[in-house]
CSV table of C-alpha atoms in Angstrom, one decimal:
chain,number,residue,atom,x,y,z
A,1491,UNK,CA,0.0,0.0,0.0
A,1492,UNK,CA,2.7,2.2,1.1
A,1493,UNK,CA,4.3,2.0,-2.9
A,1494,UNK,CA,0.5,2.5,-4.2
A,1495,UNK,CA,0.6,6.1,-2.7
A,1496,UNK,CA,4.0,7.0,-3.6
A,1497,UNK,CA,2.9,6.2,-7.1
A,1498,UNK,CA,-0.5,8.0,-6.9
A,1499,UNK,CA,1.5,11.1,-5.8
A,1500,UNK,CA,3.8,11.2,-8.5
A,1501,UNK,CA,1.0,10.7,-10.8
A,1502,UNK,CA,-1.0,13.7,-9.1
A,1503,UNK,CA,2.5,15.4,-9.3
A,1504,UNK,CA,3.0,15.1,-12.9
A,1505,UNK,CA,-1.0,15.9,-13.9
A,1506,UNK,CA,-0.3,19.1,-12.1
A,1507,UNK,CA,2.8,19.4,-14.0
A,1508,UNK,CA,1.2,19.1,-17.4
A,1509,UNK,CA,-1.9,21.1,-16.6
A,1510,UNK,CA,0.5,24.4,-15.6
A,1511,UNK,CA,2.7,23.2,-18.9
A,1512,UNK,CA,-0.4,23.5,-21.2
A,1513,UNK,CA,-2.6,26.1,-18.8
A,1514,UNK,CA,0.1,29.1,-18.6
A,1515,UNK,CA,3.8,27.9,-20.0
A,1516,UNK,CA,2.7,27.1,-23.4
A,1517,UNK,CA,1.2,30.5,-24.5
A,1518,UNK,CA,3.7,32.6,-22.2
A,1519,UNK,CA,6.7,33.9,-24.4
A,1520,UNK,CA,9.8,35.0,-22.5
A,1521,UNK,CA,10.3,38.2,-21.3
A,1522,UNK,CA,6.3,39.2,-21.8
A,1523,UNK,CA,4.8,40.9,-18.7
A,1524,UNK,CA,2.1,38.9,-17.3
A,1525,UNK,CA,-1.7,40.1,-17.8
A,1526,UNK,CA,-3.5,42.6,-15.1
A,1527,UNK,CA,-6.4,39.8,-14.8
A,1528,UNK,CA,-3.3,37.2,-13.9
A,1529,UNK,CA,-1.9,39.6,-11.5
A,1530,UNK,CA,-5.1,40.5,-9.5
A,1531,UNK,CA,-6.3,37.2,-9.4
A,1532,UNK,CA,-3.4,35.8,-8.1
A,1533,UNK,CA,-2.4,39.1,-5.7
A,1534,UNK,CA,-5.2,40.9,-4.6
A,1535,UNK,CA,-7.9,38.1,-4.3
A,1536,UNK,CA,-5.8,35.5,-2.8
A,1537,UNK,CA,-4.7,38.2,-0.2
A,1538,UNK,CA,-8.3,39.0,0.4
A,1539,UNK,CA,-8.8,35.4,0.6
A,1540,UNK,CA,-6.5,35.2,3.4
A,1541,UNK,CA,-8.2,37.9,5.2
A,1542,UNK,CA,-11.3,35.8,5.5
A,1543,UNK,CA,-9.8,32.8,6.2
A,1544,UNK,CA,-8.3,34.7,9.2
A,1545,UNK,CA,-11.5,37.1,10.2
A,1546,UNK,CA,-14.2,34.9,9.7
A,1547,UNK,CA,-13.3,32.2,12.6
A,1548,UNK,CA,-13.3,35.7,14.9
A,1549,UNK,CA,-16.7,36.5,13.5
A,1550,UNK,CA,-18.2,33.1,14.2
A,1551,UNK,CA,-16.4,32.5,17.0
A,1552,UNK,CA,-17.5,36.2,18.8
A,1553,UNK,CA,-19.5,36.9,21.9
A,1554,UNK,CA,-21.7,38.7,19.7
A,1555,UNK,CA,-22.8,35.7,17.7
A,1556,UNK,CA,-26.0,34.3,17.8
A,1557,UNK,CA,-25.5,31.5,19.0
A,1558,UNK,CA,-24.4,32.2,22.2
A,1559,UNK,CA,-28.0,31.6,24.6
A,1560,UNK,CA,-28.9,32.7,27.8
A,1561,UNK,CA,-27.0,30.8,31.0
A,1562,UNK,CA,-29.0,32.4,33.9
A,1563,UNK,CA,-28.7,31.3,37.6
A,1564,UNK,CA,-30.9,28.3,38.4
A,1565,UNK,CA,-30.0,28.1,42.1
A,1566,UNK,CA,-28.2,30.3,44.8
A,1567,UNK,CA,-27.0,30.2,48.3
A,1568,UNK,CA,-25.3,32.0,50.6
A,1569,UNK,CA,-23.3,31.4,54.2
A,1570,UNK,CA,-21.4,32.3,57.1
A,1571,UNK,CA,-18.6,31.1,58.5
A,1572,UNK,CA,-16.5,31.7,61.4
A,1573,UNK,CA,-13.0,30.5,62.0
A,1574,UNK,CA,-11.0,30.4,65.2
A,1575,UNK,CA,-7.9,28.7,66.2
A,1576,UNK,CA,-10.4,25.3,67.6
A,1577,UNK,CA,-11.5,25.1,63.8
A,1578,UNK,CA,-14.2,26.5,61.3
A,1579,UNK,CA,-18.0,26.7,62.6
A,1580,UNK,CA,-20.7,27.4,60.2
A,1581,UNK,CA,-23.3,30.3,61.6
A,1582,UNK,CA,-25.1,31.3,58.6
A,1583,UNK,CA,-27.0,29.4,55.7
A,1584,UNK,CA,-29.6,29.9,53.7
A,1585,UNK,CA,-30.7,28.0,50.4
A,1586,UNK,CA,-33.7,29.9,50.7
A,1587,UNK,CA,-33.1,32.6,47.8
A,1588,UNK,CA,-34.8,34.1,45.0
A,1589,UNK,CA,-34.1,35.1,41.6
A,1590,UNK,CA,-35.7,38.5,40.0
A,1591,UNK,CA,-35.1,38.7,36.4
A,1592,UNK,CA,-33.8,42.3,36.0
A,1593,UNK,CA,-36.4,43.5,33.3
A,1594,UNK,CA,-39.1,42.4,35.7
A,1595,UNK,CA,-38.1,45.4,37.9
A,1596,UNK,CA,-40.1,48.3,36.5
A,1597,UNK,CA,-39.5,51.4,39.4
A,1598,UNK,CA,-38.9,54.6,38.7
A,1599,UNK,CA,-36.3,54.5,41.3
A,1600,UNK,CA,-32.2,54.6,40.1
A,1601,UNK,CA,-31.5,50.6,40.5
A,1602,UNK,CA,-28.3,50.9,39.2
A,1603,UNK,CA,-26.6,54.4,40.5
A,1604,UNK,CA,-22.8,53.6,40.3
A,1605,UNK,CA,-23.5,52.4,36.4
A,1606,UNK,CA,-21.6,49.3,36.6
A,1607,UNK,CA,-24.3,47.0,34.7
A,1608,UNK,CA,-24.5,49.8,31.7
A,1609,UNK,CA,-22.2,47.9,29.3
A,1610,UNK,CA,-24.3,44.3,30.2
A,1611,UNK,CA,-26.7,42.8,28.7
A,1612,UNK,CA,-30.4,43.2,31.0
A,1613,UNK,CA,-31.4,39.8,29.8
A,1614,UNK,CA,-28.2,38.3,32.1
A,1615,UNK,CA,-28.5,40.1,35.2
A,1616,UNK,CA,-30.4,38.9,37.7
A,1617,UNK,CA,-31.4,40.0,41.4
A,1618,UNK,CA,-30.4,37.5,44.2
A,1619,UNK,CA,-32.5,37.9,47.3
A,1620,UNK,CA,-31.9,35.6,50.0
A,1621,UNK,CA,-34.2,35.1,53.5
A,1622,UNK,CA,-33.1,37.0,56.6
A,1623,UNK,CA,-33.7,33.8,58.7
A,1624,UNK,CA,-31.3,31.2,58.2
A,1625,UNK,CA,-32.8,27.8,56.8
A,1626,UNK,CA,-31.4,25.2,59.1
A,1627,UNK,CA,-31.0,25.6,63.1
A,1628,UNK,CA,-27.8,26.1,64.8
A,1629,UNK,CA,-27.7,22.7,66.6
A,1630,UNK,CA,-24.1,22.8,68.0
A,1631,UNK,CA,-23.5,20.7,71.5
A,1632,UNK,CA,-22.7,22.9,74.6
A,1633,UNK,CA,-19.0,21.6,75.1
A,1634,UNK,CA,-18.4,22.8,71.6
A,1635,UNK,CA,-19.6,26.1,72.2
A,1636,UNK,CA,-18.1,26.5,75.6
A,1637,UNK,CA,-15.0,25.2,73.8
A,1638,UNK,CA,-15.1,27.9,71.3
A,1639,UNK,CA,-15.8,30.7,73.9
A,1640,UNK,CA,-12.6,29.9,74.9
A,1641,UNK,CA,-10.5,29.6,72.3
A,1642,UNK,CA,-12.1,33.4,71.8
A,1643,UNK,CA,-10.6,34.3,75.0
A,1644,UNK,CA,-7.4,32.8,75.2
A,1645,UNK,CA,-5.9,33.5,71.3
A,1646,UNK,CA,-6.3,36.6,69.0
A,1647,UNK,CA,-7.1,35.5,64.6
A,1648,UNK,CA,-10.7,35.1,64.5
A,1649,UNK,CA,-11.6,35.4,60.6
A,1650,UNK,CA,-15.1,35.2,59.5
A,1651,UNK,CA,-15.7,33.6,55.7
A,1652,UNK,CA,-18.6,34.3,53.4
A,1653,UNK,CA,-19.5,32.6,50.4
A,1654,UNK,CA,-21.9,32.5,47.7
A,1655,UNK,CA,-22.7,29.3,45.4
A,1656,UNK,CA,-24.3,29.8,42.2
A,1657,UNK,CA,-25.5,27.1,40.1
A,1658,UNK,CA,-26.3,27.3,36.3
A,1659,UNK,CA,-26.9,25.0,33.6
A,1660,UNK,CA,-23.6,25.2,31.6
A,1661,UNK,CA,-20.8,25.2,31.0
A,1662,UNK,CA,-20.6,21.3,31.4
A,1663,UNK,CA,-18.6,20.3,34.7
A,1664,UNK,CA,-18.7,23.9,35.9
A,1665,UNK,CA,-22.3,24.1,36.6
A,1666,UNK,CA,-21.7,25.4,40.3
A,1667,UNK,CA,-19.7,28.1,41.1
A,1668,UNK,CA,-18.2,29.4,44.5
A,1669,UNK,CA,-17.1,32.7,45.3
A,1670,UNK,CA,-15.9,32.4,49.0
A,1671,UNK,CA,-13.2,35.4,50.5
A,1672,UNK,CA,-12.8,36.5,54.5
A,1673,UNK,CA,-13.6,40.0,55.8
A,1674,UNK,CA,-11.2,42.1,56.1
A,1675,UNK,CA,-9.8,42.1,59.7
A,1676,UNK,CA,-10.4,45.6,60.4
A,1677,UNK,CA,-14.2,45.1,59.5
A,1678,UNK,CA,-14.5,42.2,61.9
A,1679,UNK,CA,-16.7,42.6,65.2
A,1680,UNK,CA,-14.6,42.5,68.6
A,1681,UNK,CA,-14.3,38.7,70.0
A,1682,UNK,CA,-16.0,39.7,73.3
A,1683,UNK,CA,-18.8,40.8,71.1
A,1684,UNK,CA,-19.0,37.3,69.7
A,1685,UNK,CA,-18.5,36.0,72.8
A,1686,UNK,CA,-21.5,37.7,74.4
A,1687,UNK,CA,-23.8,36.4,71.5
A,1688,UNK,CA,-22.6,33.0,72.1
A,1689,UNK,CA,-22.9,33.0,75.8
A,1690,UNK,CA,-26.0,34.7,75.8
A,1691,UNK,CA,-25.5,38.2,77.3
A,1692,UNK,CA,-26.4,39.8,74.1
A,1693,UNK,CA,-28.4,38.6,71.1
A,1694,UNK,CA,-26.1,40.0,67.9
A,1695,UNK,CA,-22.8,41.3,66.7
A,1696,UNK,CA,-22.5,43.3,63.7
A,1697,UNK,CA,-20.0,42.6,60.6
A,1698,UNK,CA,-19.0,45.5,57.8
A,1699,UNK,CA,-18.6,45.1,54.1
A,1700,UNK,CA,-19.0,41.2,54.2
A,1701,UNK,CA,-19.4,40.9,50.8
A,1702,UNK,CA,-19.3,43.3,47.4
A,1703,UNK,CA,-22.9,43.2,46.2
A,1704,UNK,CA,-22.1,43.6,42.5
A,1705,UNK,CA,-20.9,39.7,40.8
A,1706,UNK,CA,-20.0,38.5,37.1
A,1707,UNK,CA,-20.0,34.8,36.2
A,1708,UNK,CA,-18.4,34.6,33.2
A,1709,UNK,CA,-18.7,32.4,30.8
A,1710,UNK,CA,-15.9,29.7,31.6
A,1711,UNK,CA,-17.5,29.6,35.5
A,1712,UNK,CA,-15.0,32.1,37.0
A,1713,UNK,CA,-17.3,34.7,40.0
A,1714,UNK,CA,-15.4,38.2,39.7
A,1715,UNK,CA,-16.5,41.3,41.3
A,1716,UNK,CA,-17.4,44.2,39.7
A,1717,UNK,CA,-16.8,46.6,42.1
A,1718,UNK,CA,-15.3,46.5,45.7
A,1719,UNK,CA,-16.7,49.7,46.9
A,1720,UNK,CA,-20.8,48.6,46.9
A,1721,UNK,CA,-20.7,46.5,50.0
A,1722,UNK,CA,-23.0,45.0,52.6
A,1723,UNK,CA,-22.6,44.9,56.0
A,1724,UNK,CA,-25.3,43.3,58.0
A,1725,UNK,CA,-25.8,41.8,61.8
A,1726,UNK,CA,-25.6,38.6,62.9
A,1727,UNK,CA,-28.7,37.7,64.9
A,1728,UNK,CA,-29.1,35.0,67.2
A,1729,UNK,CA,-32.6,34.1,68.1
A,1730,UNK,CA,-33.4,31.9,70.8
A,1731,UNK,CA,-36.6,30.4,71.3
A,1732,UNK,CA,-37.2,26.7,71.6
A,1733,UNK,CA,-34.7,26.4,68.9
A,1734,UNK,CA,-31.7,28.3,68.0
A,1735,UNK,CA,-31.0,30.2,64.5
A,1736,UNK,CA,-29.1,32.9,62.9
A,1737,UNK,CA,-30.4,35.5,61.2
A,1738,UNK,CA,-28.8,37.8,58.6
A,1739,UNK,CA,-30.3,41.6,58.8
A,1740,UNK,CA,-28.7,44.2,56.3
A,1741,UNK,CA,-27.9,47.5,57.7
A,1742,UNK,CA,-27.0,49.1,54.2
A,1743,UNK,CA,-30.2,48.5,52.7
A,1744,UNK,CA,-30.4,49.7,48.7
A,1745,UNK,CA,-33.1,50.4,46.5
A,1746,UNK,CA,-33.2,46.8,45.2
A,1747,UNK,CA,-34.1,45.7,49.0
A,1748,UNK,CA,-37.7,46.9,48.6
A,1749,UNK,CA,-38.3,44.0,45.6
A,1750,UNK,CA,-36.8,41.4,48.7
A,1751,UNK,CA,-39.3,42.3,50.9
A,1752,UNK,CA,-39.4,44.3,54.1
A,1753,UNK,CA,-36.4,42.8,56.2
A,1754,UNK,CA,-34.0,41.5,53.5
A,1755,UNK,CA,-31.4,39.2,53.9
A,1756,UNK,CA,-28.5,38.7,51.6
A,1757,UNK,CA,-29.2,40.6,48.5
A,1758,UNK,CA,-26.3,40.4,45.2
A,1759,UNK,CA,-26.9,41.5,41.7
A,1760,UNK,CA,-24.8,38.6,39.5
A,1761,UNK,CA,-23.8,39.4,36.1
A,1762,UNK,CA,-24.2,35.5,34.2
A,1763,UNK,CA,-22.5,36.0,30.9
A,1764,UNK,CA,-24.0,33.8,27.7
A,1765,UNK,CA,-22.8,30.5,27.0
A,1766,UNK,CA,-22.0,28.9,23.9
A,1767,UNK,CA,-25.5,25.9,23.9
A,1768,UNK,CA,-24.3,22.3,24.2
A,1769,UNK,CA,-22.4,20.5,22.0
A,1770,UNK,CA,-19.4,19.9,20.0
A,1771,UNK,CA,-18.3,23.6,19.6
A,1772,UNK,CA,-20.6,24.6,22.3
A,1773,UNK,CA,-18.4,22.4,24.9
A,1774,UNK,CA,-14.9,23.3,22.4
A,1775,UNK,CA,-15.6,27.0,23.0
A,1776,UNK,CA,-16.4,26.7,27.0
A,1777,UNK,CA,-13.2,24.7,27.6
A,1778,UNK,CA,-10.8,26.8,25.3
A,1779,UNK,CA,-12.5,30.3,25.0
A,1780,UNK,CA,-13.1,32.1,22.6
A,1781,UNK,CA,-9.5,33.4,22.1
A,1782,UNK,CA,-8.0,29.9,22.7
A,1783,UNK,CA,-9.9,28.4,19.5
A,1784,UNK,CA,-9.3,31.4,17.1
A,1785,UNK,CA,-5.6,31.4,17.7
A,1786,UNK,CA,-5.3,27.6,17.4
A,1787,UNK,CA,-7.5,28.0,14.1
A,1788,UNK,CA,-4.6,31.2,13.0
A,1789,UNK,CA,-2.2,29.3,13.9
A,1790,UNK,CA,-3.0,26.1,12.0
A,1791,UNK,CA,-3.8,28.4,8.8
A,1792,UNK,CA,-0.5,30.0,9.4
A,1793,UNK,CA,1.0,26.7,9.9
A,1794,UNK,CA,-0.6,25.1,6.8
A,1795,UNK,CA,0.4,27.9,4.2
A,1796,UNK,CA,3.7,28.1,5.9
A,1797,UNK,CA,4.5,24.4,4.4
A,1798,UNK,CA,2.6,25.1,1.3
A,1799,UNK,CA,5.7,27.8,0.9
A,1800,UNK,CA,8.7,26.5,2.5
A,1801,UNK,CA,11.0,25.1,0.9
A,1802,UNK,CA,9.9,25.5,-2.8
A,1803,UNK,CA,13.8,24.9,-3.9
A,1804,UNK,CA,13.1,21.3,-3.2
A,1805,UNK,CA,10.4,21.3,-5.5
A,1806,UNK,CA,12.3,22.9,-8.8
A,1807,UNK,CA,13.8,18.7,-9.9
A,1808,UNK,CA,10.0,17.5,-9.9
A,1809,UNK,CA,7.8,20.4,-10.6
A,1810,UNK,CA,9.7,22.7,-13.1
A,1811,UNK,CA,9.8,19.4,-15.8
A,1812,UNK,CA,10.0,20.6,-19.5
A,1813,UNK,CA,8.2,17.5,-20.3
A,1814,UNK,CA,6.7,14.9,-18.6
A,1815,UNK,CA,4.4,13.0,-20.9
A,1816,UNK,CA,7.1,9.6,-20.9
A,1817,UNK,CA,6.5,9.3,-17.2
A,1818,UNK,CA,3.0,9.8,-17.7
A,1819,UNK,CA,2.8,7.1,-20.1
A,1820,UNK,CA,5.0,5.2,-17.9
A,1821,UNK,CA,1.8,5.6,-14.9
A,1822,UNK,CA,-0.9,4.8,-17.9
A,1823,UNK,CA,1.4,1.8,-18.5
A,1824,UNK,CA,1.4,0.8,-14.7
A,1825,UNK,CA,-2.6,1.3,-14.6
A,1826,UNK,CA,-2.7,-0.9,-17.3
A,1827,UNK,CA,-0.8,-3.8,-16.3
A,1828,UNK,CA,-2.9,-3.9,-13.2
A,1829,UNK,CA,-6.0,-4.2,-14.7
A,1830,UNK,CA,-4.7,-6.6,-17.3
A,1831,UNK,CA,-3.6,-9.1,-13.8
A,1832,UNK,CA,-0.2,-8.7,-15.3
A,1833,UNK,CA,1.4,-8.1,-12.2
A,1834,UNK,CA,5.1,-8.7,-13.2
A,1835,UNK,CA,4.7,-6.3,-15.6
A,1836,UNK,CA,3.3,-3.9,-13.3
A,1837,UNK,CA,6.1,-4.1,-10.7
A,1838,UNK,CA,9.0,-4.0,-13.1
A,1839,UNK,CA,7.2,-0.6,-14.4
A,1840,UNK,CA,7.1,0.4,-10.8
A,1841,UNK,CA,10.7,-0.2,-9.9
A,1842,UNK,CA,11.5,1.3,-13.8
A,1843,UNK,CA,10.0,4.6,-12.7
A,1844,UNK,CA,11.1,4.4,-9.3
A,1845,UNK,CA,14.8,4.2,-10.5
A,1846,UNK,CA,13.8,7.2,-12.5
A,1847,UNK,CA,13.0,9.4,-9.4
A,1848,UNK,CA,16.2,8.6,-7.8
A,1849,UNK,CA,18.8,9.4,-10.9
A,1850,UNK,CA,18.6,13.0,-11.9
A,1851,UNK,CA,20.7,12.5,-14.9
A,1852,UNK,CA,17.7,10.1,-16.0
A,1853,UNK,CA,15.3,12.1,-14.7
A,1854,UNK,CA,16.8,14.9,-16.7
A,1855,UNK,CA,17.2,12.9,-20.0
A,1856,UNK,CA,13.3,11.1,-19.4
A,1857,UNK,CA,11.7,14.9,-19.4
A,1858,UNK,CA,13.8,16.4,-22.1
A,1859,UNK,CA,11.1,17.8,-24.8
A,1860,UNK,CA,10.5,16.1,-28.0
């Protein structure tokens, strides 16, 4: 099989030979200029060519293109952790959170004042509000309480988490996202202030800027913030009645707190960028990006008519033949024996022609014109 294709390409080789021979060669007399129609085929389309091969992948491949769908956020929840030098305690959860489409909020009121969702699209923002009441109790033994009163009184570090986990529908294995990031320290309540709520003596402590309320999801699953200025702060409430719960009560309410009802809880405003929709270059683009598959697709092109032009020195012996219809007779020949079954015949042309390829003095004197 392997000597099959070697002779199919010199065939191919020599057809395109003779078809430039008789095409352009024969009727071009030396020294005459070529034709304006030859050079703006050859110069100005291909080069325009070449611009499309290049800008259309960037066209198809753009945020802008249609296919690109809506990715909203299916589910959210948000907590509160707290972490000493005895370990990490959770205080805070709730899975209890809505979702408000952003063109379902008709006020007359300025929702956005700082501008930040201007340049976004209002089909992809969406308006997270999240209960005040936490949605499990706070079932934690007294020893480990009393345990982490201590640990509050004898060592300095407390750190208090908060984190946020969005889930959406693509891209695949990145359905659920998780922003998470500690308070800064000098935002943090004093630890005989959580030491109080936990023994009792007092029924909250309060926390500033927990969290930027402003999020982008973008389209490869990343959470960034869009601005770290527009912050919540909130306090942490402790009720106790026959059970014990937290509860989360902003003190920073904004205009959006009026669509979350009358004592709001967590509120966020999440940017989720489109998504390619699923499939082969649905899943290509949401693993590689947009960028990452152009340039691969550049480069390849690049790479491709990089070889089509390297080297062409090489090529003079085989391509720049003053005649080749003997070795094209000897192919015809080779053909022929093989569908005659005379296979003797047909290797002995074979290794003829092969011998050929590999002399250049034969070579030369095979292609001399007639």
């Amino acid at each position: 099989m392997y000597d099959w294709l070697k002779l199919e390409d010199i065939n191919a080789s020599l057809y395109l030979v003779k078809c430039d021979s008789v095409l352009n060669r024969a009727t071009h007399k030396q020294g005459e200029k070529q034709t304006k129609m030859t050079k703006c085929c050859n110069g100005i389309c291909l080069f325009f060519v070449l611009i499309c091969v290049i800008w259309a992948p960037m066209l198809m491949y753009s945020s802008g293109n249609p296919t690109n769908i809506a990715n909203p956020i299916k589910d959210a929840s948000f907590k509160v952790d707290m972490k000493t030098v005895s370990g990490r305690l959770n205080l805070y959860e709730t899975t209890l959170c809505e979702r408000i489409e952003w063109n379902k909020l008709n006020s007359d009121a300025n929702l956005d004042p700082h501008g930040y969702l201007d340049t976004y699209n209002k089909n992809d923002i969406q308006l997270i509000c999240c209960q005040a009441d936490a949605s499990t109790l706070w079932l934690v033994p007294s020893v480990v309480r009393t345990r982490l009163i201590q640990s509050l009184d004898w060592y300095d570090g407390m750190e208090i988490f908060f984190t946020w986990i969005l889930s959406r529908d693509r891209p695949k294995g990145k359905e659920v996202v998780k922003y998470e990031k500690s308070v800064d320290p000098q935002y943090l309540p004093s630890q005989s202030d959580v030491q109080k709520v936990l023994n009792g003596s007092m029924t909250s402590f309060r926390v500033y800027k927990i969290y930027p309320r402003y999020f982008r999801v973008t389209g490869s699953g990343d959470v960034r913030t869009l601005d770290e200025d527009s912050t919540a702060s909130a306090d942490l409430v402790l009720h106790r009645e026959q059970y014990e719960w937290w509860a989360f009560q902003d003190i920073q309410p904004s205009n959006l707190s009026g669509f979350c009802g009358g004592h709001p809880g967590p509120v966020a405003i999440v940017v989720s960028e489109e998504t390619p929709p699923q499939g082969i270059l649905g899943d290509t683009l949401s693993k590689f990006s947009i960028w990452g598959l152009y340039l691969t697709f550049v480069l390849a092109v690049g790479r491709f008519i990089r070889l089509q032009c390297s080297d062409l020195r090489m090529r003079i012996p085989f391509e720049n033949l003053p005649s080749c219809d003997r070795l094209i007779a000897i192919c015809e020949d080779i053909y022929a024996a093989r569908a005659e079954g005379e296979l003797g015949v047909e290797e002995l042309l074979y290794w003829t022609l092969v011998k050929i390829y590999r002399s250049p003095h034969m070579l030369l004197e095979y292609t001399k014109p007639d």
